[in-house]
Short mmCIF file of C-alpha atoms in Angstrom, two decimals:
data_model
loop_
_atom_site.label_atom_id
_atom_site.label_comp_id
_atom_site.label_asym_id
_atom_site.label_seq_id
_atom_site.Cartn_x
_atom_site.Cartn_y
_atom_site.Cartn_z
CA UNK A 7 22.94 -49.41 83.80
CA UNK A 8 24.81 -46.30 83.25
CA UNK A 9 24.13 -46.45 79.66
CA UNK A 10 20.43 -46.46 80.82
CA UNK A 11 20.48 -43.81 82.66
CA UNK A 12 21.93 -41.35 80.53
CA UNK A 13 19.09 -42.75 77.61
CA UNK A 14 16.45 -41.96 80.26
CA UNK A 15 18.18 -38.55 81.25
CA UNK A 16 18.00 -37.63 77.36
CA UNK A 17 14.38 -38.37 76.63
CA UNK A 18 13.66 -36.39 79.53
CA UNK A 19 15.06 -33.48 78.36
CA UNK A 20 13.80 -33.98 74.61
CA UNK A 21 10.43 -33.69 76.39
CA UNK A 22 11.10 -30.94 78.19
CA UNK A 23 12.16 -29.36 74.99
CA UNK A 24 8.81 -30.13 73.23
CA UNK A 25 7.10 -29.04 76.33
CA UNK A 26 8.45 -25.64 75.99
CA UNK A 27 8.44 -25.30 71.93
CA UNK A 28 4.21 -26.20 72.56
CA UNK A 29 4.08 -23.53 75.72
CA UNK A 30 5.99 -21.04 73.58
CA UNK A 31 3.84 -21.59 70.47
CA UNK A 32 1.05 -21.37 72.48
CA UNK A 33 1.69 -18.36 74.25
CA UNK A 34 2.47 -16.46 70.75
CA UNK A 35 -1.26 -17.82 69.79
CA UNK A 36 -2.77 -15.99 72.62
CA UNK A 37 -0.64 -13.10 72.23
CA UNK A 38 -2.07 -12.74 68.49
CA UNK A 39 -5.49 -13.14 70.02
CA UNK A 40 -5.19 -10.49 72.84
CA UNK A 41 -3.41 -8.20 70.15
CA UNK A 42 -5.17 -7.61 66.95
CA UNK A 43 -2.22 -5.03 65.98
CA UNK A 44 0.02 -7.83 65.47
CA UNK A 45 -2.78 -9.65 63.38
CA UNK A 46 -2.60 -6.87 61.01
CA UNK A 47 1.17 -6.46 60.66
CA UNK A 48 1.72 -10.00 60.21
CA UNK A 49 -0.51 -9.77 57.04
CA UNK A 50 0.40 -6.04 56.28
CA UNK A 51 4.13 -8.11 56.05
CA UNK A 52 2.63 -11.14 54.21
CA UNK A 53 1.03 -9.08 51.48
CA UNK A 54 4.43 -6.59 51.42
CA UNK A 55 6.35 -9.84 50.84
CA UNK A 56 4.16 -11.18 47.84
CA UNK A 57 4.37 -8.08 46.16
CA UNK A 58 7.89 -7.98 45.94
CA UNK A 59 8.06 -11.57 44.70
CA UNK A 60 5.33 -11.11 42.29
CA UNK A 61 6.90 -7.26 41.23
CA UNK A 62 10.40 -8.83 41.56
CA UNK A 63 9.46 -12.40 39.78
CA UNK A 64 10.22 -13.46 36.22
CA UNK A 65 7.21 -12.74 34.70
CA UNK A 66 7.22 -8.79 35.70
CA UNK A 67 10.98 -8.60 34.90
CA UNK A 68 9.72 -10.10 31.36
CA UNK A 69 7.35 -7.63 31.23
CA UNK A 70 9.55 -5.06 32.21
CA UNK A 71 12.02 -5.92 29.39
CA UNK A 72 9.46 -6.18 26.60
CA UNK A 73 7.98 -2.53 27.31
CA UNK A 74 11.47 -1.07 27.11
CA UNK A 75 12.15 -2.89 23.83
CA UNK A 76 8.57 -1.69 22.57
CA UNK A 77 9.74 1.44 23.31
CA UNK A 78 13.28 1.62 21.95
CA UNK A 79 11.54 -0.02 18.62
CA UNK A 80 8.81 3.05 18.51
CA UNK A 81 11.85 5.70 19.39
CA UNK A 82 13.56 4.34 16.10
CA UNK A 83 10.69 4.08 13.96
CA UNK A 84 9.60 7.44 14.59
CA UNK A 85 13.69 8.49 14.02
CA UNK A 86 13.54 7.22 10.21
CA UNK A 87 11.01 9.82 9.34
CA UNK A 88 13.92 11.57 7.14
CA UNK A 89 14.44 12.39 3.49
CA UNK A 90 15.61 9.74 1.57
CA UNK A 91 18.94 9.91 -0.18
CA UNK A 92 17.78 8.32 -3.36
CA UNK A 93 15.07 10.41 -5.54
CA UNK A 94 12.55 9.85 -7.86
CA UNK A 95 13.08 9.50 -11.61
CA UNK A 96 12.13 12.84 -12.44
CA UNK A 97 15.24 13.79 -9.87
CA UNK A 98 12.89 15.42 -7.30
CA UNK A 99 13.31 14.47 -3.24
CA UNK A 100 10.94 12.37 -2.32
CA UNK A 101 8.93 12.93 1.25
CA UNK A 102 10.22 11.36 4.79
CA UNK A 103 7.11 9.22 4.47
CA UNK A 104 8.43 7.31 1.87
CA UNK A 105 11.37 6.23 4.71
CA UNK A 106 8.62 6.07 7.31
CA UNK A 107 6.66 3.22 5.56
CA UNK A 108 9.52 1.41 4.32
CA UNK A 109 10.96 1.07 7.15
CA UNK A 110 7.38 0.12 9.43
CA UNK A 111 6.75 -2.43 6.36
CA UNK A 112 10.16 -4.35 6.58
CA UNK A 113 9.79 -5.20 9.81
CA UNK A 114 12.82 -4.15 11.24
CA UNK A 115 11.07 -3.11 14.20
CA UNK A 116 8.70 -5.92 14.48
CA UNK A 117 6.69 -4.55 17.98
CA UNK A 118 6.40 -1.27 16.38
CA UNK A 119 4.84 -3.27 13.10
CA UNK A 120 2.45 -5.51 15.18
CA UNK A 121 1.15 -2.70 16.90
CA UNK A 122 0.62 -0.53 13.50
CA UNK A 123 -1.10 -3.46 12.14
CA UNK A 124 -3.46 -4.16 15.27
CA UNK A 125 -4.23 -0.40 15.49
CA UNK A 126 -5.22 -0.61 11.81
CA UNK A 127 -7.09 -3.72 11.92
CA UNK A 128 -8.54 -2.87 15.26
CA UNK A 129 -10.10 0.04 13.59
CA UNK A 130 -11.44 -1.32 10.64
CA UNK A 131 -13.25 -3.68 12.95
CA UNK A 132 -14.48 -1.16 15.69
CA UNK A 133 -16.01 0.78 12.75
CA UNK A 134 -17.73 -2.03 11.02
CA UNK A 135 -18.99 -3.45 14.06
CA UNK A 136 -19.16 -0.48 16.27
CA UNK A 137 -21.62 2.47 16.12
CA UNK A 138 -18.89 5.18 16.72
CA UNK A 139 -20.96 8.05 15.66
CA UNK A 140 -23.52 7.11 17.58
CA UNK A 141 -21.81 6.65 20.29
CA UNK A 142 -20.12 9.92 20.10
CA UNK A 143 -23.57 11.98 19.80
CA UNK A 144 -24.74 9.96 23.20
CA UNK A 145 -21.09 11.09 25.11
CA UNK A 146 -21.73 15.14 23.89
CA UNK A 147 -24.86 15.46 25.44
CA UNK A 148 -24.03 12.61 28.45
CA UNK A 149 -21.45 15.47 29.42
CA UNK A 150 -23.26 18.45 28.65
CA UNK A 151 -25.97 17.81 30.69
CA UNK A 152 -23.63 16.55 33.78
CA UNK A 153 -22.13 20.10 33.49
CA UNK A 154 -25.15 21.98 32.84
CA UNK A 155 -26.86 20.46 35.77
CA UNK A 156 -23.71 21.05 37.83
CA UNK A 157 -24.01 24.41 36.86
CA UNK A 158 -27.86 24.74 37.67
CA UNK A 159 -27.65 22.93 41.16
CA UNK A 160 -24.34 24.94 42.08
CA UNK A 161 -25.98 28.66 41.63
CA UNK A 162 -29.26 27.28 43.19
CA UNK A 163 -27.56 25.96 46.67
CA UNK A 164 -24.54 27.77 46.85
CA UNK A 165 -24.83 30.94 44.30
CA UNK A 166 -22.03 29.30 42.80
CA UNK A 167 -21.67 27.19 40.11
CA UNK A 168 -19.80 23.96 40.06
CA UNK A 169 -18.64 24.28 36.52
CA UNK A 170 -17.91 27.33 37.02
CA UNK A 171 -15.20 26.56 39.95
CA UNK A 172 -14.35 23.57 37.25
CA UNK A 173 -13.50 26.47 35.02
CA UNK A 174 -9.56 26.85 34.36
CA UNK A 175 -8.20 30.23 34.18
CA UNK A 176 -7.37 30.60 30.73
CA UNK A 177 -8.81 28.14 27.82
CA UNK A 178 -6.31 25.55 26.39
CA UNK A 179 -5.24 26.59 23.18
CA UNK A 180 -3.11 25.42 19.64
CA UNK A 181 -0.01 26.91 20.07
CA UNK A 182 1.31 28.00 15.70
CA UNK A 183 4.46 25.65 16.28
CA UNK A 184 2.04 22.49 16.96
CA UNK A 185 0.01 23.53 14.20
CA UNK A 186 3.00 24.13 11.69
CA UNK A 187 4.28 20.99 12.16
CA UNK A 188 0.73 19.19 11.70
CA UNK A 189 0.02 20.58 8.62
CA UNK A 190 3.57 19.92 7.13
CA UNK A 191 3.08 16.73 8.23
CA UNK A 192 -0.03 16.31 6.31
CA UNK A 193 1.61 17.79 3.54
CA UNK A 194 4.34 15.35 3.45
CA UNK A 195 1.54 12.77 3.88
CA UNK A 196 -0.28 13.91 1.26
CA UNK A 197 2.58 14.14 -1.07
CA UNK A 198 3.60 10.95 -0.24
CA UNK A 199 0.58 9.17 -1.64
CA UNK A 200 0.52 11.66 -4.73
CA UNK A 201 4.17 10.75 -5.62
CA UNK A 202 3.55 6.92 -5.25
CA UNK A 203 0.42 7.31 -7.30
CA UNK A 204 2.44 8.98 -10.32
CA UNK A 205 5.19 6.30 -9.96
CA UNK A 206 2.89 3.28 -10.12
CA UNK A 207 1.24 4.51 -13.13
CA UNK A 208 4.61 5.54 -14.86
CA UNK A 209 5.94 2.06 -14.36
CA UNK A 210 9.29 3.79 -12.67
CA UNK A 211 8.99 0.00 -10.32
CA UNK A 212 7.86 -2.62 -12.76
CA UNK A 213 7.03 -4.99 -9.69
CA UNK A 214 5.32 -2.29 -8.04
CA UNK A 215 3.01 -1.16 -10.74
CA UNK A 216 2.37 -5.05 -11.58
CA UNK A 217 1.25 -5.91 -7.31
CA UNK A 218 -0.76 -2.54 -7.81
CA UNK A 219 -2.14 -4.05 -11.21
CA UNK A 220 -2.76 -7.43 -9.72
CA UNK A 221 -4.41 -6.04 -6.38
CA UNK A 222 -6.93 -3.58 -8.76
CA UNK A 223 -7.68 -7.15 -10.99
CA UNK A 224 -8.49 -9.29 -7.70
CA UNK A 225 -10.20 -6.30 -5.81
CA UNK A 226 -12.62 -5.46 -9.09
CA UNK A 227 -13.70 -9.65 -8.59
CA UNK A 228 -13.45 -10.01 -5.14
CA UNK A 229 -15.89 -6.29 -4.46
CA UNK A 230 -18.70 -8.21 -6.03
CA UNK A 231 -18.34 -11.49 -2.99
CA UNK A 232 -16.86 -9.09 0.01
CA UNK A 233 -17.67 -5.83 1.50
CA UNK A 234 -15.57 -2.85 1.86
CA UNK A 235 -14.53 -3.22 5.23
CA UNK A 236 -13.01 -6.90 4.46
CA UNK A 237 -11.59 -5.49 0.97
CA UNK A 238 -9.76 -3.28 3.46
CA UNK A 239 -9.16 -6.06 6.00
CA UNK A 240 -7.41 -8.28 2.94
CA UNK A 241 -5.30 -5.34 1.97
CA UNK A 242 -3.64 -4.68 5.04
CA UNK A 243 -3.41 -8.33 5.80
CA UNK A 244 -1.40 -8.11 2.43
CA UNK A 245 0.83 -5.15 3.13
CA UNK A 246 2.19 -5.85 6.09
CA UNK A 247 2.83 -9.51 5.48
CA UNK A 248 4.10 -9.70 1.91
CA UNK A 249 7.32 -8.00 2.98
CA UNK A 250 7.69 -10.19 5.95
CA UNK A 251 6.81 -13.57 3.78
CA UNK A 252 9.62 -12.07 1.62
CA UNK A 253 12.70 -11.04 4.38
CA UNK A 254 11.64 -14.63 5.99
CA UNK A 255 12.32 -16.74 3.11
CA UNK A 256 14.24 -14.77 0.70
CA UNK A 257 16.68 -16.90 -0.86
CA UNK A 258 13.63 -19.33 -1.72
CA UNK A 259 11.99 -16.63 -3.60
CA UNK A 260 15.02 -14.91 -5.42
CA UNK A 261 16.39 -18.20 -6.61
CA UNK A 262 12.61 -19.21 -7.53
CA UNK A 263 12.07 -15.52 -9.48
CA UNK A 264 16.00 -15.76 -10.63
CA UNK A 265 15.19 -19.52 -12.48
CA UNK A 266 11.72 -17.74 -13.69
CA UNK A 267 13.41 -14.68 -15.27
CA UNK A 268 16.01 -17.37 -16.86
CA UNK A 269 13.21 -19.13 -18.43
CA UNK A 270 11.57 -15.74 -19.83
CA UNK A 271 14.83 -14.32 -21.10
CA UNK A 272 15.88 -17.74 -23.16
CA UNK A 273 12.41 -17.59 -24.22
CA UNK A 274 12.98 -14.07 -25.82
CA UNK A 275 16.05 -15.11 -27.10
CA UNK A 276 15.05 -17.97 -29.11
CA UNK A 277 11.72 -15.85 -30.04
CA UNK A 278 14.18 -12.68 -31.14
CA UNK A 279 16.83 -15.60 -32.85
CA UNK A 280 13.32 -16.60 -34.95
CA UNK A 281 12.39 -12.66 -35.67
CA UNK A 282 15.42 -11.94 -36.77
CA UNK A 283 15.81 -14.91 -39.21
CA UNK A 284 12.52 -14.58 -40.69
CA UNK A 285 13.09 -10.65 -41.24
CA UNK A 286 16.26 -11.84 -42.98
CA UNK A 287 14.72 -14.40 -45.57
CA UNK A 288 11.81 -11.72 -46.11
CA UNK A 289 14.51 -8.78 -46.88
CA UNK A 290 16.34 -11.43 -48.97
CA UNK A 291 13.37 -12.30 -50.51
CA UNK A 292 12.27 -9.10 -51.57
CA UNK A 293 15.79 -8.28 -53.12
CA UNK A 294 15.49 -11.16 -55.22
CA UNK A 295 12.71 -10.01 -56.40
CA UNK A 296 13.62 -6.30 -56.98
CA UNK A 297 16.54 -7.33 -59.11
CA UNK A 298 14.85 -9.55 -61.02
CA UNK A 299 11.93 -7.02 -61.96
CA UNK A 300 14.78 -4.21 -61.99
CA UNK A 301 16.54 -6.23 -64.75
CA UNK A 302 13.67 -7.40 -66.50
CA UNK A 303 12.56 -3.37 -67.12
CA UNK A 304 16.02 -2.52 -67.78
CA UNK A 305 16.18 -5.29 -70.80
CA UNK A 306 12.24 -4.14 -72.00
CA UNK A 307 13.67 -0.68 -72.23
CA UNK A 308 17.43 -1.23 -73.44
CA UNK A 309 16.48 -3.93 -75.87
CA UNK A 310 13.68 -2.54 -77.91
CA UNK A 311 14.03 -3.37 -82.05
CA UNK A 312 12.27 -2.97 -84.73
CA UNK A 313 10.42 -5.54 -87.38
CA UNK A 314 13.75 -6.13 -89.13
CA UNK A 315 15.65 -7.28 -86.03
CA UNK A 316 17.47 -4.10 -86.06
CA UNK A 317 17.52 -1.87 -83.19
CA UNK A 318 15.40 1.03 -83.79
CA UNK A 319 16.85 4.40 -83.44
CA UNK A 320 15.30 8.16 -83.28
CA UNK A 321 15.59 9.01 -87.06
CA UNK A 322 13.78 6.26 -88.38
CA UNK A 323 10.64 8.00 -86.65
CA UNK A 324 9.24 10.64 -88.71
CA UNK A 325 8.97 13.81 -87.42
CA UNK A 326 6.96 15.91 -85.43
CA UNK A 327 4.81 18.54 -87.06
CA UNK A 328 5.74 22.39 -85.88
CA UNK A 329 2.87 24.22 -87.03
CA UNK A 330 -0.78 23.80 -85.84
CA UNK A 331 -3.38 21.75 -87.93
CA UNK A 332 -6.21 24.44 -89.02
CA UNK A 333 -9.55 23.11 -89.96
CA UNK A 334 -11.83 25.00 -92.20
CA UNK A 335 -15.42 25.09 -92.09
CA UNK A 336 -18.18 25.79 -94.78
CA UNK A 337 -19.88 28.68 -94.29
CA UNK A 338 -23.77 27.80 -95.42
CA UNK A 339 -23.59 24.39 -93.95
CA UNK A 340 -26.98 23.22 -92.39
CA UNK A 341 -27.06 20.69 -89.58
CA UNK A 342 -27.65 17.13 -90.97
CA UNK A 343 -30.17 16.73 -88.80
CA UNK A 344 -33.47 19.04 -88.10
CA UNK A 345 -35.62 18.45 -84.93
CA UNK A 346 -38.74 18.61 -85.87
CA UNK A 347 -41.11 20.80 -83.89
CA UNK A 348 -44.15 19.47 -81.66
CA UNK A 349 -47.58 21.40 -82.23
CA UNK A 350 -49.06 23.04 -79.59
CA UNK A 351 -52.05 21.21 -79.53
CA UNK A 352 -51.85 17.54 -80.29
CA UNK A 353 -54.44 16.26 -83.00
CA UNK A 354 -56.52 13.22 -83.44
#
């Protein structure tokens, strides 16, 4: 019985329990009701709260780290603009450009090389497709006519205009540092492509000057099947990707070109063994035949005789006369021959 009692005395208060978590509940419903303030802080909170778990969350701290690696890879690319230590054949420096490019082309900073590359190829397709131009004359006169009607309206109302208050104090201008160091950078530029231009042609890179000579073959085929703009498109596809094919897999490729040049050089070899042989039986050849004609013209002159077997000597010639031969001439001697002379006048 007792046992029953206390099992009754427990429900009881369970209910009570519930009966107050429902009346409590409740009672913060109608509060929420009768106050609309509390409505709007609740959700000012809920909103607060999501923010900092979506700002907070895994996917903005991976967003966070990838812009400060983009950065730190765009700080160092645009560090390696310097002169490199190495110059040109002809012993002259060669242009920070030169480091510049090598370094954006090896991929050593590969978000600073993806975004060079989408820039690039971005452009080539925003000019092919888009009508820039175009759509530069339309913005110049869009704007000039907002501010010349702002202008208009403005003196007409409030004998003021509104581009005029617009107006800044003093116009912006170039200051000579900015401009010095833009124009030296184009010069560099400029060098830079003037420099590589001389050493492709002069062969001072073999495997330069043969991808330059490969790229002009396939381009002067390929210009008559695809337009400019994907000649362009196919290039820098090319450039940035041939160095990173080659850094990805470059032990395949050196011991590939390393058992290629082994087959080219024992070619030349055996081709140089074969020159060098053949030159030798032709030079032995043509000594052979030297002596033999040498000795054959030194026994035709040695061994001359005469028609009784013995070898003719100077006296037995007789000699030379000393004093000139005179000829004598008769004085009345006629011609043997008279030509006959034609009349005038022919007769019949």
């Amino acid at each position: 019985m007792a046992d029953l009692n206390g099992n009754a005395n427990g429900n009881a208060n369970i209910d009570a329990l519930k009966d107050s978590k429902c009346f409590t509940a409740s009672q913060s419903r109608a509060s929420t009701t009768r106050h609309p303030s509390n409505l709007l802080t609740t959700t000012s909170t809920d909103a607060s709260a999501a923010y900092n778990s979506v700002a907070n969350g895994p996917v903005a701290q991976n967003v966070k780290d990838q812009s400060i690696k983009t950065t730190s890879e765009l700080n160092n690319l645009a560090a390696s603009r310097t002169t490199p230590p190495i110059p040109a054949a002809t012993g002259q420096p060669l242009t920070h450009y030169h480091s510049f490019f090598s370094e954006l082309l090896s991929w050593n900073n590969p978000r600073a090389s993806a975004i060079a590359y989408a820039t690039i190829v971005s452009l080539i397709f925003s000019v092919r497709y888009l009508d820039v131009f175009r759509w530069g004359f339309k913005l110049t006169w869009m704007v000039l006519a907002i501010t010349i009607a702002a202008e208009v309206a403005g003196k007409a109302l409030v004998n003021n205009g509104f581009a005029t208050q617009l107006r800044p104090r003093k116009y912006y201008t170039v200051p000579r540092q900015t401009l010095d160091a833009m124009i030296g950078d184009v010069h560099e530029l400029v060098n830079f492509f003037v420099i590589e231009a001389q050493r492709i042609l002069f062969a001072e890179n073999i495997s330069a000057s043969a991808a330059a000579a490969l790229g002009a073959f396939l381009s002067y085929y390929l210009v008559k099947i695809v337009p400019y703009w994907g000649l362009a498109l196919i290039g820098t596809t090319v450039v940035f990707f041939a160095p990173l094919v080659y850094t990805t897999n470059q032990e395949l490729i050196d011991s590939q070109l390393k058992h290629a040049s082994d087959i080219v050089n024992a070619q030349t070899s055996q081709l140089r063994k074969v020159a060098v042989q053949q030159t030798e039986q032709a030079t032995q050849l043509t000594k052979q035949y030297m002596g033999d004609y040498t000795a054959k013209a030194q026994s035709l002159i040695k061994g001359a005789t005469g028609a009784d077997g013995k070898e003719l000597k100077p006296t037995d010639f007789p000699a030379a006369p000393k004093k000139d031969i005179k000829t004598s001439e008769p004085k009345n001697s006629e011609p043997a021959f008279k030509s006959e002379q034609e009349p005038l006048i022919a007769t019949y």
